[in-house]
mmCIF file of C-alpha atoms and ligand atoms in Angstrom:
data_model
loop_
_atom_site.group_PDB
_atom_site.id
_atom_site.type_symbol
_atom_site.label_atom_id
_atom_site.label_comp_id
_atom_site.label_asym_id
_atom_site.label_seq_id
_atom_site.Cartn_x
_atom_site.Cartn_y
_atom_site.Cartn_z
ATOM 1 C CA MET A 116 98.863 60.873 118.207
ATOM 2 C CA LYS A 117 97.899 61.961 121.770
ATOM 3 C CA THR A 118 96.791 65.582 121.589
ATOM 4 C CA SER A 119 95.194 67.098 124.857
ATOM 5 C CA ILE A 120 91.892 68.984 123.591
ATOM 6 C CA LYS A 121 89.906 71.364 125.566
ATOM 7 C CA LYS A 122 86.087 71.668 124.356
ATOM 8 C CA LEU A 123 84.684 75.104 123.466
ATOM 9 C CA PRO A 124 81.237 75.282 124.927
ATOM 10 C CA GLY A 125 78.877 74.506 122.489
ATOM 11 C CA VAL A 126 81.160 73.000 119.832
ATOM 12 C CA LYS A 127 81.162 69.332 119.051
ATOM 13 C CA TRP A 128 84.433 68.247 117.885
ATOM 14 C CA ALA A 129 85.272 65.340 115.648
ATOM 15 C CA ALA A 130 86.969 62.951 118.460
ATOM 16 C CA GLY A 131 90.229 61.545 117.018
ATOM 17 C CA LYS A 132 90.157 63.470 113.742
ATOM 18 C CA LEU A 133 93.555 64.980 113.914
ATOM 19 C CA LEU A 134 95.530 66.575 110.581
ATOM 20 C CA GLY A 135 98.988 66.963 111.930
ATOM 21 C CA ARG A 136 97.955 68.458 115.836
ATOM 22 C CA TYR A 137 94.991 70.652 114.376
ATOM 23 C CA VAL A 138 91.584 69.449 114.847
ATOM 24 C CA ILE A 139 89.459 69.666 112.072
ATOM 25 C CA PRO A 140 86.201 70.884 113.203
ATOM 26 C CA THR A 141 83.256 68.838 111.412
ATOM 27 C CA ALA A 142 80.169 69.674 110.244
ATOM 28 C CA SER A 143 78.759 69.324 113.324
ATOM 29 C CA ILE A 144 79.975 72.233 114.915
ATOM 30 C CA GLU A 145 77.372 74.344 116.442
ATOM 31 C CA LEU A 146 78.189 77.551 114.742
ATOM 32 C CA GLU A 147 75.293 79.296 116.036
ATOM 33 C CA ARG A 148 76.392 78.852 119.574
ATOM 34 C CA LEU A 149 79.858 81.032 118.982
ATOM 35 C CA SER A 150 80.058 84.263 119.892
ATOM 36 C CA ASP A 151 80.597 87.110 117.330
ATOM 37 C CA ASP A 152 84.474 87.053 117.855
ATOM 38 C CA GLU A 153 84.773 83.458 117.877
ATOM 39 C CA LEU A 154 82.600 83.137 114.510
ATOM 40 C CA LEU A 155 84.847 85.731 112.896
ATOM 41 C CA SER A 156 88.127 84.148 114.267
ATOM 42 C CA LEU A 157 86.872 80.453 112.612
ATOM 43 C CA MET A 158 85.879 82.760 109.448
ATOM 44 C CA ARG A 159 89.656 84.320 109.393
ATOM 45 C CA HIS A 160 91.040 80.497 110.100
ATOM 46 C CA GLU A 161 88.762 78.740 107.782
ATOM 47 C CA THR A 162 89.444 81.570 104.803
ATOM 48 C CA HIS A 163 93.149 81.252 105.457
ATOM 49 C CA ARG A 164 93.288 77.648 105.078
ATOM 50 C CA ILE A 165 91.355 77.692 101.666
ATOM 51 C CA GLU A 166 93.681 80.587 100.579
ATOM 52 C CA LYS A 167 97.190 78.617 101.573
ATOM 53 C CA ALA A 168 95.413 75.223 100.166
ATOM 54 C CA LEU A 169 95.310 76.999 96.710
ATOM 55 C CA TYR A 170 99.114 77.741 97.005
ATOM 56 C CA ASN A 171 99.787 74.120 97.834
ATOM 57 C CA ASN A 172 98.284 72.490 95.317
ATOM 58 C CA LEU A 173 95.677 70.853 98.174
ATOM 59 C CA LEU A 174 92.540 72.436 96.619
ATOM 60 C CA ILE A 175 92.525 69.722 93.973
ATOM 61 C CA THR A 176 93.795 66.912 95.843
ATOM 62 C CA LYS A 177 91.603 67.388 99.020
ATOM 63 C CA GLN A 178 88.591 69.222 97.055
ATOM 64 C CA LYS A 179 85.981 67.513 99.381
ATOM 65 C CA LEU A 180 87.668 68.658 102.699
ATOM 66 C CA PHE A 181 87.684 72.351 101.040
ATOM 67 C CA GLU A 182 84.406 72.344 99.808
ATOM 68 C CA GLU A 183 83.234 71.842 103.477
ATOM 69 C CA LYS A 184 84.986 74.660 104.473
ATOM 70 C CA ARG A 185 83.849 76.684 101.844
ATOM 71 C CA ASP A 186 80.214 75.566 103.018
ATOM 72 C CA ARG A 187 81.025 76.318 106.462
ATOM 73 C CA LEU A 188 81.812 79.675 105.461
ATOM 74 C CA GLY A 189 78.662 80.380 103.769
ATOM 75 C CA ARG A 190 76.871 79.439 106.838
ATOM 76 C CA ILE A 191 78.991 81.787 109.113
ATOM 77 C CA PHE A 192 77.916 84.580 106.629
ATOM 78 C CA ARG A 193 74.316 83.496 107.304
ATOM 79 C CA ILE A 194 74.584 83.950 110.575
ATOM 80 C CA LEU A 195 76.451 87.092 110.442
ATOM 81 C CA GLN A 196 73.949 88.338 108.394
ATOM 82 C CA GLU A 197 71.267 87.506 110.932
ATOM 83 C CA ARG A 198 73.185 89.046 114.062
ATOM 84 C CA SER A 199 73.455 92.130 111.480
ATOM 85 C CA LEU A 200 77.078 92.185 111.470
ATOM 86 C CA SER A 201 78.648 94.643 108.540
ATOM 87 C CA PRO A 202 79.589 92.614 105.393
ATOM 88 C CA GLU A 203 81.851 95.559 104.795
ATOM 89 C CA GLU A 204 84.083 94.382 107.779
ATOM 90 C CA PRO A 205 87.558 94.201 106.243
ATOM 91 C CA THR A 206 87.644 90.438 107.349
ATOM 92 C CA VAL A 207 84.204 89.662 106.298
ATOM 93 C CA ALA A 208 84.973 91.076 102.896
ATOM 94 C CA TRP A 209 88.152 89.169 102.684
ATOM 95 C CA ALA A 210 86.891 85.914 103.223
ATOM 96 C CA ARG A 211 83.324 86.591 101.134
ATOM 97 C CA ARG A 212 86.030 87.011 98.103
ATOM 98 C CA VAL A 213 87.808 83.873 98.546
ATOM 99 C CA HIS A 214 84.458 82.255 99.192
ATOM 100 C CA ASP A 215 82.784 83.372 96.171
ATOM 101 C CA GLY A 216 85.716 83.139 93.953
ATOM 102 C CA PHE A 217 86.614 79.460 95.165
ATOM 103 C CA ASP A 218 85.809 77.693 91.810
ATOM 104 C CA SER A 219 88.600 79.823 90.171
ATOM 105 C CA LEU A 220 90.326 81.575 92.884
ATOM 106 C CA ARG A 221 93.708 82.211 90.992
ATOM 107 C CA GLU A 222 91.886 84.087 88.230
ATOM 108 C CA LYS A 223 89.372 85.528 90.498
ATOM 109 C CA PHE A 224 91.265 85.903 94.052
ATOM 110 C CA ILE A 225 94.857 85.927 93.784
ATOM 111 C CA GLU A 226 95.665 87.462 90.416
ATOM 112 C CA PRO A 227 93.298 90.993 90.509
ATOM 113 C CA GLY A 228 94.921 91.353 94.343
ATOM 114 C CA SER A 229 98.602 90.294 93.702
ATOM 115 C CA THR A 230 101.953 92.675 93.084
ATOM 116 C CA PRO A 231 105.254 91.784 91.873
ATOM 117 C CA PRO A 232 107.798 91.199 93.728
ATOM 118 C CA PRO A 233 110.075 93.780 95.266
ATOM 119 C CA ALA A 234 113.646 93.826 93.515
ATOM 120 C CA PHE A 235 116.149 91.273 95.167
ATOM 121 C CA ASP A 236 118.428 93.892 97.485
ATOM 122 C CA PRO A 237 120.946 91.585 99.215
ATOM 123 C CA GLU A 238 122.757 94.983 100.717
ATOM 124 C CA ALA A 239 119.908 96.100 102.547
ATOM 125 C CA ALA A 240 120.407 93.318 105.313
ATOM 126 C CA GLY A 241 123.489 95.023 106.429
ATOM 127 C CA PRO A 242 121.851 98.394 107.120
ATOM 128 C CA PHE A 243 119.174 96.708 108.556
ATOM 129 C CA ILE A 244 121.188 94.869 111.016
ATOM 130 C CA GLN A 245 122.445 98.394 112.181
ATOM 131 C CA PHE A 246 119.048 99.657 112.654
ATOM 132 C CA LEU A 247 118.345 96.796 114.643
ATOM 133 C CA GLU A 248 121.439 97.013 116.592
ATOM 134 C CA ALA A 249 120.715 100.712 117.731
ATOM 135 C CA ARG A 250 117.357 99.480 119.449
ATOM 136 C CA ARG A 251 118.069 99.032 123.237
ATOM 137 C CA SER A 252 115.395 98.307 126.180
ATOM 138 C CA VAL A 253 115.077 101.731 128.081
ATOM 139 C CA ARG A 254 114.353 101.923 131.254
ATOM 140 C CA VAL A 255 115.021 105.628 131.660
ATOM 141 C CA TRP A 256 113.452 108.370 130.745
ATOM 142 C CA ALA A 257 114.237 111.966 129.422
ATOM 143 C CA ASP A 258 112.803 115.173 131.193
ATOM 144 C CA ASN A 259 111.642 116.408 127.883
ATOM 145 C CA GLN A 260 108.980 114.007 126.536
ATOM 146 C CA PRO A 261 106.835 114.363 123.610
ATOM 147 C CA ASP A 262 103.302 115.836 124.559
ATOM 148 C CA GLN A 263 100.775 112.818 125.586
ATOM 149 C CA ASP A 264 98.619 113.642 121.988
ATOM 150 C CA THR A 265 101.993 112.832 120.416
ATOM 151 C CA LEU A 266 102.798 109.563 122.305
ATOM 152 C CA LYS A 267 99.054 108.358 122.318
ATOM 153 C CA ASN A 268 99.605 108.933 118.338
ATOM 154 C CA ILE A 269 102.606 106.627 118.088
ATOM 155 C CA ALA A 270 100.920 104.029 120.335
ATOM 156 C CA GLY A 271 97.924 103.923 118.069
ATOM 157 C CA GLU A 272 100.400 103.343 114.874
ATOM 158 C CA MET A 273 102.396 100.841 116.922
ATOM 159 C CA ILE A 274 99.034 98.957 117.328
ATOM 160 C CA ASP A 275 98.900 99.290 113.440
ATOM 161 C CA ALA A 276 102.153 97.732 113.185
ATOM 162 C CA ALA A 277 101.030 95.056 115.714
ATOM 163 C CA ARG A 278 97.897 94.467 113.319
ATOM 164 C CA GLU A 279 100.057 93.731 110.158
ATOM 165 C CA ALA A 280 102.095 90.753 112.292
ATOM 166 C CA PRO A 281 102.394 87.080 110.798
ATOM 167 C CA ASN A 282 99.759 85.555 113.206
ATOM 168 C CA SER A 283 98.766 81.794 113.197
ATOM 169 C CA GLY A 284 95.810 81.113 110.999
ATOM 170 C CA ASN A 285 94.886 84.813 110.444
ATOM 171 C CA ARG A 286 93.113 84.618 114.051
ATOM 172 C CA GLN A 287 94.267 88.004 114.937
ATOM 173 C CA ALA A 288 93.798 87.697 118.503
ATOM 174 C CA GLY A 289 95.849 90.606 119.677
ATOM 175 C CA ARG A 290 94.171 93.120 121.844
ATOM 176 C CA PHE A 291 95.515 96.388 123.462
ATOM 177 C CA ARG A 292 95.021 99.054 125.873
ATOM 178 C CA ILE A 293 96.778 102.675 126.011
ATOM 179 C CA LEU A 294 97.652 103.689 129.748
ATOM 180 C CA GLN A 295 98.495 107.574 130.236
ATOM 181 C CA THR A 296 97.583 108.847 133.308
ATOM 182 C CA PRO A 297 99.912 107.992 136.616
ATOM 183 C CA LYS A 298 96.766 106.812 138.250
ATOM 184 C CA GLU A 299 96.481 104.046 135.340
ATOM 185 C CA LYS A 300 100.183 103.271 135.540
ATOM 186 C CA GLU A 301 100.360 103.072 139.172
ATOM 187 C CA LEU A 302 98.004 100.059 139.258
ATOM 188 C CA LEU A 303 100.613 97.797 137.894
ATOM 189 C CA ALA A 304 103.576 99.297 140.675
ATOM 190 C CA LYS A 305 104.681 96.127 142.710
ATOM 191 C CA LEU A 306 103.780 93.683 140.249
ATOM 192 C CA LYS A 307 105.931 95.613 137.473
ATOM 193 C CA GLU A 308 109.290 97.545 137.660
ATOM 194 C CA HIS A 309 109.460 101.357 138.372
ATOM 195 C CA HIS A 310 110.540 102.274 134.816
ATOM 196 C CA CYS A 311 106.925 101.042 134.157
ATOM 197 C CA VAL A 312 105.213 103.070 136.483
ATOM 198 C CA THR A 313 107.293 106.246 135.244
ATOM 199 C CA ALA A 314 107.040 105.534 131.739
ATOM 200 C CA PRO A 315 105.491 108.503 129.429
ATOM 201 C CA LEU A 316 102.977 105.976 128.391
ATOM 202 C CA LEU A 317 102.278 102.202 128.535
ATOM 203 C CA ILE A 318 100.360 99.667 125.901
ATOM 204 C CA PHE A 319 98.842 97.073 127.698
ATOM 205 C CA VAL A 320 98.924 93.532 125.509
ATOM 206 C CA GLY A 321 96.656 90.959 125.667
ATOM 207 C CA MET A 322 95.521 87.942 123.511
ATOM 208 C CA ASP A 323 91.514 86.855 122.926
ATOM 209 C CA ARG A 324 92.424 83.153 123.910
ATOM 210 C CA ARG A 325 88.687 82.439 122.656
ATOM 211 C CA LEU A 326 89.714 82.982 118.919
ATOM 212 C CA TYR A 327 91.813 79.959 119.536
ATOM 213 C CA GLY A 328 89.064 77.516 119.177
ATOM 214 C CA ALA A 329 89.767 73.411 120.073
ATOM 215 C CA MET A 330 93.247 73.839 121.056
ATOM 216 C CA GLY A 331 92.424 76.329 123.700
ATOM 217 C CA LYS A 332 94.424 76.252 126.747
ATOM 218 C CA GLU A 333 97.323 74.178 124.959
ATOM 219 C CA GLU A 334 97.777 76.368 121.999
ATOM 220 C CA ARG A 335 101.471 77.748 122.112
ATOM 221 C CA CYS A 336 100.565 80.637 118.911
ATOM 222 C CA VAL A 337 98.911 82.566 121.521
ATOM 223 C CA TYR A 338 102.050 83.505 123.116
ATOM 224 C CA ILE A 339 104.194 83.855 119.800
ATOM 225 C CA ASP A 340 101.423 85.767 118.003
ATOM 226 C CA ALA A 341 101.787 88.127 120.915
ATOM 227 C CA GLY A 342 105.553 88.230 120.491
ATOM 228 C CA ALA A 343 105.394 88.715 116.795
ATOM 229 C CA ALA A 344 103.210 91.637 117.221
ATOM 230 C CA ILE A 345 105.175 93.043 119.692
ATOM 231 C CA MET A 346 108.262 93.157 117.823
ATOM 232 C CA GLN A 347 106.496 95.220 115.129
ATOM 233 C CA MET A 348 105.325 97.884 117.795
ATOM 234 C CA ILE A 349 108.696 98.205 119.050
ATOM 235 C CA LEU A 350 110.469 98.277 115.829
ATOM 236 C CA LEU A 351 108.170 101.456 114.697
ATOM 237 C CA ALA A 352 108.868 103.219 118.226
ATOM 238 C CA HIS A 353 112.738 102.948 117.515
ATOM 239 C CA ARG A 354 112.078 103.722 113.814
ATOM 240 C CA CYS A 355 110.540 107.065 115.127
ATOM 241 C CA GLY A 356 113.163 107.855 117.441
ATOM 242 C CA LEU A 357 111.664 106.783 120.772
ATOM 243 C CA GLY A 358 112.468 103.658 123.554
ATOM 244 C CA THR A 359 110.555 101.114 124.534
ATOM 245 C CA CYS A 360 110.919 98.515 127.113
ATOM 246 C CA TRP A 361 109.185 94.990 126.789
ATOM 247 C CA ASN A 362 107.924 93.946 130.230
ATOM 248 C CA HIS A 363 106.747 90.459 130.728
ATOM 249 C CA LEU A 364 103.096 90.282 132.421
ATOM 250 C CA GLY A 365 102.235 86.474 131.665
ATOM 251 C CA ASP A 366 100.146 84.621 133.722
ATOM 252 C CA ASP A 367 103.583 82.697 134.982
ATOM 253 C CA LEU A 368 104.235 86.140 136.610
ATOM 254 C CA ILE A 369 100.785 86.885 137.601
ATOM 255 C CA ASN A 370 100.193 83.447 139.246
ATOM 256 C CA SER A 371 103.441 83.337 140.994
ATOM 257 C CA ARG A 372 102.671 85.054 144.503
ATOM 258 C CA GLU A 373 98.833 85.787 146.039
ATOM 259 C CA GLU A 374 100.266 89.597 145.479
ATOM 260 C CA ASN A 375 100.521 89.578 141.931
ATOM 261 C CA LYS A 376 97.282 88.002 141.595
ATOM 262 C CA LYS A 377 95.806 90.676 143.462
ATOM 263 C CA ILE A 378 97.390 93.366 141.752
ATOM 264 C CA TYR A 379 96.502 91.833 138.309
ATOM 265 C CA ARG A 380 92.843 91.610 139.399
ATOM 266 C CA ARG A 381 92.547 95.189 140.339
ATOM 267 C CA PHE A 382 94.239 96.406 137.334
ATOM 268 C CA SER A 383 92.065 94.242 135.081
ATOM 269 C CA GLU A 384 88.895 95.460 136.829
ATOM 270 C CA MET A 385 89.801 98.811 136.743
ATOM 271 C CA MET A 386 90.764 98.616 132.988
ATOM 272 C CA ASP A 387 87.976 96.707 132.001
ATOM 273 C CA ILE A 388 89.976 93.861 130.658
ATOM 274 C CA PRO A 389 87.521 90.577 130.445
ATOM 275 C CA SER A 390 88.904 87.437 131.669
ATOM 276 C CA TYR A 391 89.216 86.016 128.022
ATOM 277 C CA ILE A 392 91.913 87.952 127.438
ATOM 278 C CA THR A 393 95.388 86.355 128.372
ATOM 279 C CA PRO A 394 97.794 89.069 129.514
ATOM 280 C CA VAL A 395 100.961 89.142 127.924
ATOM 281 C CA ALA A 396 103.118 91.989 128.180
ATOM 282 C CA VAL A 397 102.957 96.269 128.574
ATOM 283 C CA ILE A 398 105.434 98.245 126.483
ATOM 284 C CA ALA A 399 106.478 101.032 128.100
ATOM 285 C CA LEU A 400 106.922 103.755 125.938
ATOM 286 C CA GLY A 401 108.793 107.533 125.608
ATOM 287 C CA ARG A 402 112.033 108.940 124.698
ATOM 288 C CA ALA A 403 114.806 107.746 126.126
ATOM 289 C CA ALA A 404 117.240 109.729 128.671
ATOM 290 C CA PHE A 405 120.303 107.931 127.237
ATOM 291 C CA ILE A 406 120.372 104.881 125.034
ATOM 292 C CA PRO A 407 122.195 101.841 127.064
ATOM 293 C CA PRO A 408 125.226 99.838 126.401
ATOM 294 C CA ARG A 409 124.308 97.087 124.008
ATOM 295 C CA PRO A 410 123.816 93.934 126.239
ATOM 296 C CA GLY A 411 126.747 91.304 125.359
ATOM 297 C CA ARG A 412 124.946 89.236 122.302
ATOM 298 C CA MET A 413 126.362 85.874 121.830
ATOM 299 C CA GLU A 414 128.292 85.213 118.562
ATOM 300 C CA HIS A 415 126.836 84.086 115.436
ATOM 301 C CA ASP A 416 128.935 80.942 115.574
ATOM 302 C CA SER A 417 127.535 80.059 119.045
ATOM 303 C CA VAL A 418 124.027 80.534 117.989
ATOM 304 C CA MET A 419 124.384 77.712 115.334
ATOM 305 C CA LEU A 420 123.708 74.048 116.495
ATOM 306 C CA PRO A 421 126.244 71.836 115.484
ATOM 307 C CA PRO A 422 126.382 70.125 112.031
ATOM 308 C CA PRO A 423 123.969 66.558 112.435
ATOM 309 C CA ARG A 424 126.348 64.015 112.989
ATOM 310 C CA ASN A 425 126.262 62.092 109.791
ATOM 311 C CA ASN A 426 127.672 65.298 108.152
ATOM 312 C CA ARG A 427 130.443 65.930 110.321
HETATM 313 C C1 FMN B 793 109.522 88.118 126.491
HETATM 314 C C2 FMN B 793 109.985 89.414 127.391
HETATM 315 C C3 FMN B 793 110.177 89.724 128.427
HETATM 316 C C4 FMN B 793 110.448 90.545 128.798
HETATM 317 N N1 FMN B 793 110.338 91.502 130.364
HETATM 318 C C5 FMN B 793 110.840 92.406 130.854
HETATM 319 C C6 FMN B 793 110.749 92.665 131.866
HETATM 320 O O1 FMN B 793 109.541 92.141 132.644
HETATM 321 N N2 FMN B 793 111.393 93.745 132.588
HETATM 322 C C7 FMN B 793 112.233 94.470 131.754
HETATM 323 O O2 FMN B 793 112.898 95.172 132.391
HETATM 324 N N3 FMN B 793 112.666 93.671 130.628
HETATM 325 C C8 FMN B 793 112.199 92.946 130.245
HETATM 326 N N4 FMN B 793 112.613 92.614 129.059
HETATM 327 C C9 FMN B 793 113.591 93.106 128.068
HETATM 328 C C10 FMN B 793 114.794 92.096 128.065
HETATM 329 O O3 FMN B 793 115.528 92.262 129.277
HETATM 330 C C11 FMN B 793 116.056 92.649 127.024
HETATM 331 O O4 FMN B 793 115.093 92.868 125.581
HETATM 332 C C12 FMN B 793 117.001 91.879 126.882
HETATM 333 O O5 FMN B 793 117.858 92.184 128.202
HETATM 334 C C13 FMN B 793 117.946 92.664 125.959
HETATM 335 O O6 FMN B 793 118.046 93.940 126.123
HETATM 336 P P1 FMN B 793 118.018 94.694 124.812
HETATM 337 O O7 FMN B 793 116.140 94.844 124.656
HETATM 338 O O8 FMN B 793 118.229 96.264 125.258
HETATM 339 O O9 FMN B 793 118.397 94.335 123.315
HETATM 340 C C14 FMN B 793 111.840 91.329 128.159
HETATM 341 C C15 FMN B 793 111.696 91.166 126.877
HETATM 342 C C16 FMN B 793 111.066 89.473 126.588
HETATM 343 C C17 FMN B 793 111.529 89.525 124.937
#
């Protein structure tokens, strides 16, 4: 299989050792040279792989591979300790539980932490779709807005909703910044539409690309992870009776004109957004002046692929 792999500085990747499209770092990975953020992301990803291997019965069939992962976790914990990173940090504590319970994960980790599934309720689908249908992208804001502190609290809860989103390898790469002052919002004028500048509050959403390790720039999950997080944010705001508009801020837009590059450069300087953060979107938030008509949605049958040829 041909896969383009961008090397992280300080990391020796095992050439050609691929499982599907994922690169399996060997023991030669120079953990000490990773930044704290990269190390924690690798810790989460390795822990996640061990955890899901149990559900897929791989811990026994690929025992040696997962023992290596457990040992790598042990080395990561030692480095974190040397760097005085808190073992209380929730993802470190979670990784430790998986590491320490490795020999009997089912009894020591899964069973004590799991809960029974909820009641099956197919009737819940209808009202949920109605809730989704009532959400619209809002670009005209009401004159009477909640005060900025209230909006900021909701924005914080939207970020909490994003933290709960599914994300590839449990890397948790989403990074956020709340923009409230006219001066901050004005920084995006001419790059984004007027409704962003006039929005009562904006949330910048970016992804820490360093956390995707060996796949680097080729990693598609960067944007998919961001989209999953943004969707949760938007639905939380909708549930609270606030309007949102998801506004694209990808590098395709930024790099499409010299002027755009300049605006984003100034924005990231003024807002202290590091260069390893890949910009994805700005979410506009506020009370809607009105809910716009629902844009035409394709019918159910139109979005279904035709049945496979040999089934027709
Ligand atoms: C990835 C993405 C990028 C978007 N970018 C913009 C944008 O830059 N400006 C804008 O006004 N709306 C933007 N939108 C909102 C879409 O235009 C909107 O969701 C779509 O027209 C459907 O309307 P609805 O959200 O009211 O259902 C974006 C939506 C998504 C998912």
